[in-house]
């Protein structure tokens, strides 16, 4: 029977030959990812209350990122508790290595076809690897850790096809902001979104991760991309294993709920005005908006590919007067590579403050926050009111290139005027 | 007498549980719930009141404090035209009823109301109008009647232990 990629993975996880959209099934968990914020401090009291241990410590990965670097008393206490729990429960633990969504695949934990839950809304990132992965809250995670299973309604699939190739200066973040604008934050309907088409196949794995991650901003449960040679090669280079990925695709005759087609070649750099990613528009059409802060950070905006793109624009340039720039590389490995290639020096030379490999301002949990009435342009995924600081602060979203160009101009800017000459040619 | 608190579309988790009060625990967090869009909400909502939203209620983060804050304030249920998936799951897991109502056009802010979860109805008592809400799937009804996921699992584990003891 013809099936979508999502249905194939869910059928296997729920030990069924096939599943139909709308059915409620119970699926076995291949992996559960938790972080310092929603993890040990919230799940352990529930496990104690239930009087049970972990269903399988070998299938749990803990990553500290939300309260890193522990610059408040509370944050430091939470990190201590997180470390102690990792030791006691004997789970894989990556401490201060970077943001969970980036570190999880980077350390080889994900494999195409797996059924995975994460204690964070941006968990659909795993979909970039052909993994069915979605975010859940802490109480539900405690239930997963106790039982090794979870219920779900088998989703319909919404196919999003990007034909042709992206133009110069246009990246995955622009595709996602455009989708948020076109489909809205409920456009994913808590179904499985699957990205296809030439432009998607041409993306690097880190760019694909940005697409899958922001399936959360579309309100989808999962954001899948069928695994291919690019996936297999990337995993092989990151201590991973793509396994038997060849059968993991949506059958051509499988029924889907919606099929949207977009032209990547005509897409222009996008920005989203405060306070919703759905307030998307072409950067060139944005109203004149002076910015105070330019932020390169988060799981969707400070991976190696993002840092490289931003640095190419910033090299040899100066920040506009009065603009503060901050860069929080998504992972230690990505920062190391950027250092080796001289990219971090570009950020230092321009006067950017380098923040730890963690969620940083995006989560709004530490001492670095946006003050009253500050206008920020940010490479993060989400610009809800008050998320990154004061309720009166305003966050514009853009690609890392757009943030870099805006930092130079001192206002929301189109990055295409700032591309290095070799990229423009 | 219970009342309706009406809010608009796209109520997000940062509005329900603002990050800057996250450190203060649920008590403090609940005091600031929805203050960005309805500053009077937390101080005037009373146990048994009903929150009615539009499309895509609860979009955003997986932080379950968004649902926990409403439960803490005594909100009897949230009714919306549609819900964001993670919020919906979190609410049920915490024992907060969330129901979809497709036509909410008659609901006005401050309407006196009576919510009946078994019937899946919201009665607008001053208007003599009763709104039919979409029925919950059986597994979620069970979870809610147990009081949420933790009591539900306790019941399940207790039954399993009893079974094992019997064998």
Coordinates of C-alpha atoms in Angstrom, one line a residue:
Chain A
X1 CA 0.0 0.0 0.0
X2 CA 1.3 3.5 -0.9
X3 CA 2.5 5.4 2.2
X4 CA 4.1 8.6 3.1
X5 CA 7.5 8.8 4.7
X6 CA 5.8 9.8 8.0
X7 CA 3.4 6.8 7.8
X8 CA 6.3 4.4 7.0
X9 CA 8.2 5.5 10.1
X10 CA 5.2 5.5 12.4
X11 CA 4.0 2.1 11.2
X12 CA 7.4 0.6 12.1
X13 CA 7.5 2.3 15.5
X14 CA 4.0 1.1 16.4
X15 CA 4.8 -2.4 15.1
X16 CA 2.2 -2.3 12.4
X17 CA 2.3 -3.2 8.7
X18 CA 0.7 0.1 7.9
X19 CA -1.2 3.0 9.5
X20 CA -3.9 5.3 8.3
X21 CA -4.1 9.1 9.0
X22 CA -6.3 9.9 11.9
X23 CA -5.8 6.6 13.7
X24 CA -4.5 6.9 17.2
X25 CA -1.5 4.6 17.7
X26 CA 1.0 3.9 20.4
X27 CA 4.6 4.1 19.2
X28 CA 7.8 2.8 20.7
X29 CA 10.5 5.4 21.3
X30 CA 13.9 4.9 19.6
X31 CA 15.4 7.9 21.4
X32 CA 14.4 10.6 23.8
X33 CA 16.2 13.9 24.0
X34 CA 16.0 16.2 27.0
X35 CA 17.7 19.4 28.0
X36 CA 18.5 21.2 31.2
X37 CA 15.3 23.3 31.2
X38 CA 12.6 20.7 30.7
X39 CA 14.7 17.7 31.6
X40 CA 16.0 16.3 35.0
X41 CA 14.7 19.1 37.2
X42 CA 11.1 18.5 35.9
X43 CA 11.0 14.8 35.0
X44 CA 12.8 13.4 38.0
X45 CA 10.2 14.4 40.6
X46 CA 7.6 12.7 38.4
X47 CA 9.6 9.5 37.9
X48 CA 10.0 9.4 41.7
X49 CA 6.3 10.0 42.2
X50 CA 5.6 7.1 39.8
X51 CA 8.2 5.0 41.5
X52 CA 9.8 3.9 38.2
X53 CA 13.2 4.3 36.5
X54 CA 14.1 5.0 32.9
X55 CA 12.7 2.7 30.3
X56 CA 16.2 2.4 28.8
X57 CA 19.0 4.7 29.8
X58 CA 20.8 3.8 26.5
X59 CA 18.0 5.6 24.6
X60 CA 18.1 8.9 26.4
X61 CA 20.3 11.8 25.5
X62 CA 20.7 14.8 27.8
X63 CA 22.1 18.1 26.6
X64 CA 22.6 21.3 28.6
X65 CA 21.9 24.5 26.6
X66 CA 19.1 26.7 28.0
X67 CA 20.7 27.8 31.2
X68 CA 24.3 27.7 29.9
X69 CA 26.5 29.5 31.0
X70 CA 24.8 29.4 34.4
X71 CA 25.1 33.2 34.8
X72 CA 22.3 33.4 37.3
X73 CA 22.1 31.6 40.7
X74 CA 19.1 29.7 39.5
X75 CA 20.8 28.7 36.2
X76 CA 23.9 27.5 38.0
X77 CA 21.8 25.4 40.4
X78 CA 19.9 23.9 37.5
X79 CA 23.1 23.0 35.7
X80 CA 24.5 21.3 38.8
X81 CA 21.3 19.3 39.2
X82 CA 21.5 18.4 35.5
X83 CA 25.1 17.1 35.8
X84 CA 24.3 15.1 38.9
X85 CA 21.3 13.4 37.2
X86 CA 23.3 12.5 34.1
X87 CA 25.8 10.7 36.3
X88 CA 23.2 9.0 38.5
X89 CA 21.0 7.9 35.6
X90 CA 23.9 7.0 33.3
X91 CA 22.6 8.6 30.2
X92 CA 24.6 10.1 27.3
X93 CA 25.3 13.7 28.3
X94 CA 26.6 16.6 26.3
X95 CA 27.4 19.5 28.6
X96 CA 27.9 23.0 27.2
X97 CA 28.6 21.6 23.8
X98 CA 25.9 23.6 22.1
X99 CA 22.2 23.7 21.4
X100 CA 20.4 20.3 21.7
X101 CA 19.0 20.4 18.1
X102 CA 22.4 20.9 16.6
X103 CA 24.4 18.7 19.0
X104 CA 22.1 15.6 18.8
X105 CA 22.8 14.9 15.1
X106 CA 26.4 16.2 15.3
X107 CA 27.2 13.5 17.9
X108 CA 25.7 10.8 15.7
X109 CA 22.6 10.1 17.7
X110 CA 20.0 10.3 14.8
X111 CA 19.4 7.9 12.1
X112 CA 16.9 7.9 9.2
X113 CA 13.7 6.1 10.1
X114 CA 14.0 6.5 13.8
X115 CA 11.0 7.6 15.9
X116 CA 12.2 10.2 18.4
X117 CA 10.8 12.7 20.9
X118 CA 12.5 15.8 22.3
X119 CA 11.6 17.9 25.2
X120 CA 11.7 21.1 23.1
X121 CA 9.4 22.6 20.5
X122 CA 12.1 22.8 17.9
X123 CA 12.6 19.0 17.9
X124 CA 11.3 18.6 14.4
X125 CA 14.9 19.5 13.4
X126 CA 15.5 15.7 13.5
X127 CA 13.3 15.5 10.4
X128 CA 16.2 16.8 8.3
X129 CA 17.7 13.3 8.8
X130 CA 14.6 11.4 7.8
X131 CA 13.8 10.9 11.5
X132 CA 10.2 11.3 12.7
X133 CA 10.9 13.7 15.6
X134 CA 8.6 16.0 17.5
X135 CA 8.6 18.1 20.7
X136 CA 6.7 17.3 23.9
X137 CA 6.3 18.9 27.3
X138 CA 8.1 17.8 30.5
X139 CA 5.2 15.8 32.0
X140 CA 4.7 13.9 28.8
X141 CA 8.5 13.3 28.6
X142 CA 8.4 11.9 32.1
X143 CA 5.8 9.5 30.8
X144 CA 8.0 8.5 27.8
X145 CA 11.0 8.0 30.1
X146 CA 8.9 5.8 32.3
X147 CA 7.2 3.7 29.6
X148 CA 9.3 4.0 26.4
X149 CA 6.2 4.8 24.4
X150 CA 3.8 7.6 23.4
X151 CA 0.4 7.9 21.7
X152 CA 0.0 9.9 18.5
X153 CA -2.6 10.6 15.9
X154 CA -1.2 9.4 12.6
X155 CA -0.7 12.6 10.7
X156 CA -1.6 13.5 7.2
X157 CA 1.3 14.8 5.1
X158 CA 1.5 18.3 3.7
X159 CA 4.0 18.2 0.8
X160 CA 6.0 21.5 0.3
X161 CA 7.9 21.4 -2.9
X162 CA 10.5 24.0 -3.8
X163 CA 11.3 23.8 -7.5
X164 CA 14.5 25.2 -9.1
X165 CA 17.4 26.6 -7.1
X166 CA 17.8 29.4 -4.7
X167 CA 19.4 32.6 -5.9
X168 CA 22.6 34.1 -4.5
X169 CA 22.1 35.5 -1.0
X170 CA 19.0 33.5 -0.4
X171 CA 19.1 30.6 2.2
X172 CA 16.9 28.1 4.1
X173 CA 15.8 30.7 6.6
X174 CA 14.3 32.8 3.8
X175 CA 12.4 29.8 2.6
X176 CA 11.0 29.2 6.0
X177 CA 10.0 32.8 6.7
X178 CA 8.3 32.9 3.3
X179 CA 6.4 29.7 4.2
X180 CA 5.4 31.2 7.6
X181 CA 4.1 34.2 5.8
X182 CA 2.2 32.2 3.1
X183 CA 0.8 29.4 5.2
X184 CA 0.7 31.1 8.7
X185 CA 1.8 29.7 12.0
X186 CA -1.1 27.2 11.9
X187 CA -0.5 26.2 8.3
X188 CA 1.2 22.9 9.4
X189 CA -2.1 21.9 11.2
X190 CA -0.1 19.6 13.5
X191 CA 0.4 17.2 10.6
X192 CA 3.7 16.1 9.1
X193 CA 5.2 18.6 6.7
X194 CA 7.6 17.1 4.1
X195 CA 9.9 19.3 2.1
X196 CA 10.8 18.2 -1.4
X197 CA 12.0 19.5 -4.7
X198 CA 15.3 20.5 -6.3
X199 CA 16.1 23.4 -4.0
X200 CA 15.6 21.2 -0.9
X201 CA 17.8 18.4 -2.3
X202 CA 20.5 21.0 -3.1
X203 CA 20.6 22.2 0.5
X204 CA 23.4 21.3 2.9
X205 CA 22.4 19.2 6.0
X206 CA 22.7 22.3 8.2
X207 CA 20.4 24.2 5.9
X208 CA 18.0 21.3 5.9
X209 CA 18.1 21.4 9.7
X210 CA 16.9 25.0 9.6
X211 CA 13.9 24.0 7.4
X212 CA 12.9 21.1 9.6
X213 CA 13.4 23.1 12.8
X214 CA 11.0 25.8 11.7
X215 CA 8.3 23.3 10.9
X216 CA 7.5 24.2 14.5
X217 CA 6.8 27.8 13.4
X218 CA 4.4 26.3 10.8
X219 CA 2.6 24.4 13.6
X220 CA 3.4 21.0 12.1
X221 CA 4.2 18.0 14.3
X222 CA 7.2 17.0 12.2
X223 CA 9.2 18.5 9.3
X224 CA 10.6 15.7 7.2
X225 CA 13.1 15.6 4.4
X226 CA 13.6 12.2 2.8
X227 CA 17.2 10.9 3.4
X228 CA 19.5 10.9 0.4
X229 CA 23.2 10.6 -0.4
X230 CA 23.8 14.0 1.3
X231 CA 22.3 12.7 4.5
X232 CA 24.3 9.4 4.4
X233 CA 27.6 11.2 3.8
X234 CA 27.0 13.8 6.5
X235 CA 26.1 11.1 9.1
X236 CA 29.1 9.0 8.1
X237 CA 31.3 12.1 8.8
X238 CA 29.6 12.6 12.2
X239 CA 30.0 9.2 13.9
X240 CA 26.6 8.4 12.6
X241 CA 25.0 5.7 10.4
X242 CA 22.3 6.3 7.8
X243 CA 21.4 2.6 7.9
X244 CA 18.9 1.3 5.4
X245 CA 17.7 4.8 4.2
X246 CA 16.9 3.9 0.6
X247 CA 13.3 2.9 1.3
X248 CA 12.5 6.0 3.3
X249 CA 10.6 8.2 1.0
X250 CA 7.0 9.1 0.2
X251 CA 5.6 6.8 -2.4
X252 CA 4.6 8.8 -5.5
X253 CA 1.0 7.5 -5.3
X254 CA 0.6 8.1 -1.6
X255 CA -2.3 10.4 -0.6
X256 CA -1.3 13.7 0.9
X257 CA -3.5 16.4 2.5
X258 CA -2.0 19.3 0.6
X259 CA 0.7 19.8 -2.0
X260 CA 2.2 23.3 -2.2
X261 CA 4.6 24.3 -4.9
X262 CA 7.0 27.2 -4.7
X263 CA 9.7 28.6 -7.0
X264 CA 13.0 28.9 -5.2
X265 CA 14.5 30.9 -8.0
X266 CA 12.2 33.9 -7.5
X267 CA 12.5 33.9 -3.7
X268 CA 14.0 37.1 -2.3
X269 CA 15.6 37.5 1.1
X270 CA 12.9 37.7 3.8
X271 CA 12.4 39.4 7.1
X272 CA 9.6 38.9 9.6
X273 CA 8.4 41.9 11.5
X274 CA 7.6 41.8 15.3
X275 CA 6.0 39.8 16.9
X276 CA 5.4 36.8 14.6
X277 CA 7.4 34.8 12.1
X278 CA 4.3 34.9 9.9
X279 CA 4.8 38.7 9.5
X280 CA 7.1 37.9 6.6
X281 CA 8.0 40.2 3.7
X282 CA 10.8 40.7 1.3
X283 CA 13.7 42.5 3.0
X284 CA 13.7 45.1 0.3
X285 CA 10.1 45.9 1.0
X286 CA 10.5 46.3 4.8
X287 CA 9.7 49.8 6.2
X288 CA 12.7 51.8 7.2
X289 CA 13.6 50.4 10.6
X290 CA 16.7 51.4 12.6
X291 CA 18.1 48.5 14.7
X292 CA 20.0 48.6 18.0
X293 CA 21.1 45.0 18.2
X294 CA 22.1 42.4 15.6
X295 CA 22.0 38.9 16.9
X296 CA 23.5 35.8 15.2
X297 CA 22.4 32.9 17.3
X298 CA 20.1 29.9 18.0
X299 CA 19.6 26.5 16.4
X300 CA 18.3 28.1 13.1
X301 CA 20.9 30.8 12.8
X302 CA 24.4 30.2 14.1
X303 CA 25.5 26.9 12.8
X304 CA 28.7 26.7 10.8
X305 CA 27.0 27.4 7.5
X306 CA 25.2 30.4 9.1
X307 CA 28.5 31.8 10.6
X308 CA 30.2 31.4 7.2
X309 CA 27.5 33.2 5.4
X310 CA 27.4 36.1 7.9
X311 CA 31.2 36.4 8.1
X312 CA 31.4 36.6 4.3
X313 CA 29.3 39.8 4.5
X314 CA 31.0 41.3 7.6
X315 CA 34.6 40.7 6.5
X316 CA 36.4 44.1 6.4
X317 CA 33.3 46.0 7.2
X318 CA 32.3 48.2 10.2
X319 CA 29.2 48.0 12.3
X320 CA 26.9 51.0 11.9
X321 CA 27.2 53.6 14.7
X322 CA 25.4 52.5 17.8
X323 CA 24.7 48.9 16.7
X324 CA 25.7 46.2 19.1
X325 CA 26.4 42.8 17.6
X326 CA 26.3 39.4 19.4
X327 CA 27.2 36.0 18.1
X328 CA 26.4 32.8 19.9
X329 CA 27.7 29.9 17.7
X330 CA 25.2 27.0 17.9
X331 CA 27.8 24.4 18.8
X332 CA 31.3 24.1 20.0
X333 CA 32.3 22.0 17.0
X334 CA 30.8 24.6 14.7
X335 CA 32.7 27.4 16.5
X336 CA 35.9 25.4 16.4
X337 CA 35.6 25.0 12.6
X338 CA 34.7 28.7 12.2
X339 CA 37.8 29.5 14.3
X340 CA 40.1 27.3 12.2
X341 CA 38.9 29.0 9.1
X342 CA 39.3 32.5 10.5
X343 CA 35.6 33.2 10.6
X344 CA 35.4 33.9 14.3
X345 CA 38.1 36.6 13.8
X346 CA 35.8 38.4 11.4
X347 CA 33.2 38.7 14.2
X348 CA 35.8 39.7 16.7
X349 CA 37.4 42.3 14.4
X350 CA 34.0 44.0 13.8
X351 CA 33.5 44.2 17.6
X352 CA 30.9 41.5 18.1
X353 CA 30.5 40.0 21.5
X354 CA 30.9 36.2 21.4
X355 CA 28.4 34.4 23.6
X356 CA 28.7 30.7 24.8
X357 CA 27.6 27.8 22.7
X358 CA 24.0 27.7 23.9
X359 CA 20.5 29.0 23.4
X360 CA 21.6 32.5 24.5
X361 CA 19.2 35.4 24.1
X362 CA 16.8 33.3 22.1
X363 CA 15.5 31.5 25.1
X364 CA 15.6 34.6 27.3
X365 CA 16.7 32.7 30.4
X366 CA 20.0 34.2 31.2
X367 CA 21.4 37.7 32.1
X368 CA 21.8 38.6 28.4
X369 CA 18.4 40.0 27.4
X370 CA 17.0 42.8 25.3
X371 CA 16.3 45.9 27.3
X372 CA 13.3 48.3 27.1
X373 CA 12.4 49.5 23.6
X374 CA 15.4 47.8 22.0
X375 CA 15.0 46.8 18.3
X376 CA 16.9 43.7 17.3
X377 CA 17.4 41.8 14.1
X378 CA 17.9 38.2 14.8
X379 CA 18.8 35.0 13.0
X380 CA 16.6 33.0 15.5
X381 CA 13.4 31.1 14.7
X382 CA 10.8 33.0 16.8
X383 CA 10.1 36.6 17.6
X384 CA 7.2 36.5 20.0
X385 CA 6.7 39.6 22.2
X386 CA 8.9 39.6 25.3
X387 CA 10.6 36.3 24.3
X388 CA 14.1 37.7 24.1
X389 CA 13.7 40.4 26.8
X390 CA 11.5 43.3 27.7
X391 CA 7.9 43.3 26.5
X392 CA 8.7 46.6 24.7
X393 CA 11.6 45.2 22.8
X394 CA 11.0 44.3 19.1
X395 CA 12.6 41.5 17.2
X396 CA 12.8 41.2 13.4
X397 CA 13.8 37.9 12.0
X398 CA 16.1 37.4 9.1
X399 CA 18.7 35.0 7.7
X400 CA 22.3 35.3 9.1
X401 CA 23.2 37.2 5.9
X402 CA 20.3 39.7 6.4
X403 CA 21.3 40.2 10.1
X404 CA 24.9 40.8 9.0
X405 CA 23.9 43.3 6.3
X406 CA 21.5 45.1 8.8
X407 CA 24.4 45.4 11.3
X408 CA 26.4 47.3 8.7
X409 CA 23.6 49.5 7.6
X410 CA 22.1 50.1 11.0
X411 CA 18.7 49.2 9.7
X412 CA 16.7 46.3 8.4
X413 CA 18.5 45.6 5.1
X414 CA 18.6 43.4 2.0
X415 CA 21.8 41.4 2.1
X416 CA 22.2 41.2 -1.7
X417 CA 23.8 44.6 -1.8
X418 CA 26.5 43.3 0.6
X419 CA 27.5 40.0 -0.9
X420 CA 31.2 39.6 -1.5
X421 CA 32.1 40.1 -5.2
X422 CA 32.9 36.4 -5.8
X423 CA 29.4 35.4 -4.6
X424 CA 27.8 38.1 -6.7
X425 CA 29.6 37.0 -9.9
Chain B
X1 CA -21.2 32.5 38.3
X2 CA -18.5 31.6 35.8
X3 CA -17.6 33.9 32.9
X4 CA -16.0 33.7 29.6
X5 CA -12.6 35.4 29.0
X6 CA -12.3 36.0 25.3
X7 CA -8.9 36.3 23.6
X8 CA -8.0 36.4 20.0
X9 CA -6.1 34.2 17.5
X10 CA -2.6 33.0 17.8
X11 CA -2.2 33.2 21.6
X12 CA 1.4 32.0 22.1
X13 CA 3.2 30.2 24.9
X14 CA 5.3 33.3 25.7
X15 CA 2.1 35.2 26.3
X16 CA 0.8 32.4 28.5
X17 CA 4.0 31.8 30.4
X18 CA 6.4 34.8 29.9
X19 CA 10.1 33.7 30.0
X20 CA 11.1 36.5 32.3
X21 CA 9.0 35.1 35.1
X22 CA 10.0 31.5 34.5
X23 CA 12.3 31.5 37.5
X24 CA 9.7 32.5 40.0
X25 CA 7.8 29.3 39.9
X26 CA 4.2 28.6 38.8
X27 CA 2.7 31.0 41.4
X28 CA 4.5 34.1 40.0
X29 CA 4.3 32.9 36.4
X30 CA 0.5 32.5 36.6
X31 CA 0.2 36.1 37.9
X32 CA 1.7 37.3 34.6
X33 CA -0.1 34.9 32.3
X34 CA -1.5 36.7 29.2
X35 CA -0.5 40.1 30.6
X36 CA 0.9 41.1 27.2
X37 CA -2.5 40.8 25.6
X38 CA -5.0 41.0 28.6
X39 CA -3.4 42.7 31.6
X40 CA -6.6 42.2 33.7
X41 CA -6.7 38.4 33.1
X42 CA -4.7 36.9 36.0
X43 CA -6.1 39.2 38.6
X44 CA -9.8 38.8 37.6
X45 CA -10.1 35.2 36.5
X46 CA -11.8 32.9 39.0
X47 CA -11.9 29.1 39.4
X48 CA -14.4 27.7 36.9
X49 CA -14.1 30.5 34.4
X50 CA -13.6 29.6 30.7
X51 CA -11.0 30.9 28.3
X52 CA -12.1 31.2 24.7
X53 CA -9.5 31.8 22.0
X54 CA -9.5 31.8 18.2
X55 CA -7.3 29.9 15.8
X56 CA -4.0 28.3 16.8
X57 CA -4.2 28.7 20.5
X58 CA -0.9 27.9 22.3
X59 CA 1.5 28.2 19.4
X60 CA 5.2 28.2 20.2
X61 CA 7.3 26.6 22.9
X62 CA 6.9 23.2 24.5
X63 CA 7.0 24.8 27.9
X64 CA 4.1 23.2 29.7
X65 CA 3.9 26.0 32.2
X66 CA 1.7 27.7 29.5
X67 CA -1.0 25.2 30.4
X68 CA 0.0 24.8 34.0
X69 CA -0.5 28.6 34.6
X70 CA -4.1 28.4 33.4
X71 CA -4.8 25.4 35.5
X72 CA -3.2 27.1 38.5
X73 CA -5.6 30.0 38.0
X74 CA -8.5 27.6 38.1
X75 CA -9.5 27.9 34.4
X76 CA -12.1 25.2 33.9
X77 CA -11.3 24.7 30.2
X78 CA -9.9 26.4 27.1
X79 CA -12.1 26.4 24.0
X80 CA -10.6 27.5 20.7
X81 CA -11.2 27.1 17.0
X82 CA -7.9 25.3 16.8
X83 CA -5.0 24.5 19.0
X84 CA -1.2 24.2 18.6
X85 CA -0.3 20.5 18.9
X86 CA 2.2 20.6 21.8
X87 CA 0.1 22.9 23.9
X88 CA -2.9 20.7 23.3
X89 CA -1.0 17.6 24.5
X90 CA 0.5 19.4 27.5
X91 CA -2.9 20.7 28.6
X92 CA -4.5 17.2 28.5
X93 CA -1.4 15.7 30.3
X94 CA -1.8 18.3 33.1
X95 CA -5.5 17.7 33.4
X96 CA -6.7 20.9 31.8
X97 CA -9.6 20.3 29.3
X98 CA -9.0 21.8 25.9
X99 CA -11.9 21.5 23.4
X100 CA -12.3 22.6 19.8
X101 CA -15.4 24.7 19.0
X102 CA -15.7 25.6 15.3
X103 CA -18.3 28.3 15.6
X104 CA -17.5 30.7 18.5
X105 CA -19.0 33.8 16.9
X106 CA -21.7 34.1 19.5
X107 CA -19.3 34.1 22.4
X108 CA -18.6 37.6 24.0
X109 CA -16.2 38.6 26.6
X110 CA -17.8 38.4 30.1
X111 CA -20.6 36.1 29.0
X112 CA -21.9 34.1 32.0
X113 CA -21.3 30.4 31.3
X114 CA -21.5 26.8 32.4
X115 CA -19.0 24.3 31.1
X116 CA -19.9 20.6 31.0
X117 CA -17.1 18.3 30.0
X118 CA -19.1 15.1 29.8
X119 CA -21.6 16.6 27.5
X120 CA -18.9 18.5 25.6
X121 CA -20.9 21.7 25.9
X122 CA -20.5 25.4 26.8
X123 CA -23.8 27.0 27.9
X124 CA -24.0 30.7 27.6
X125 CA -26.5 31.1 30.4
X126 CA -27.6 34.7 29.8
X127 CA -28.1 34.1 26.1
X128 CA -29.9 30.7 26.4
X129 CA -27.3 29.4 23.9
X130 CA -25.4 26.2 24.1
X131 CA -22.3 25.6 22.0
X132 CA -21.6 22.0 21.0
X133 CA -17.9 21.3 21.2
X134 CA -16.0 18.6 19.3
X135 CA -15.8 15.4 21.2
X136 CA -12.4 14.3 22.6
X137 CA -10.9 11.0 21.4
X138 CA -11.5 8.2 24.0
X139 CA -7.9 7.9 25.1
X140 CA -7.8 11.6 26.0
X141 CA -11.2 11.5 27.8
X142 CA -9.8 8.7 29.9
X143 CA -6.6 10.7 30.6
X144 CA -8.6 13.8 31.7
X145 CA -11.0 11.8 33.9
X146 CA -8.0 10.3 35.6
X147 CA -6.7 13.8 36.3
X148 CA -3.9 14.0 33.7
X149 CA -1.0 11.8 32.6
X150 CA 0.7 11.2 36.0
X151 CA -2.4 9.9 37.8
X152 CA -3.3 8.0 34.6
X153 CA 0.2 6.3 34.6
X154 CA -0.1 5.6 38.4
X155 CA -3.3 3.8 37.8
X156 CA -1.8 1.9 34.9
X157 CA 1.4 0.9 36.9
X158 CA -0.7 -0.1 39.9
X159 CA -2.9 -2.4 37.7
X160 CA 0.3 -3.9 36.2
X161 CA 1.8 -4.6 39.7
X162 CA -1.5 -6.1 40.8
X163 CA -1.5 -8.3 37.7
X164 CA 2.1 -9.4 38.3
X165 CA 1.4 -10.2 42.0
X166 CA -1.5 -12.3 41.0
X167 CA 0.6 -14.4 38.7

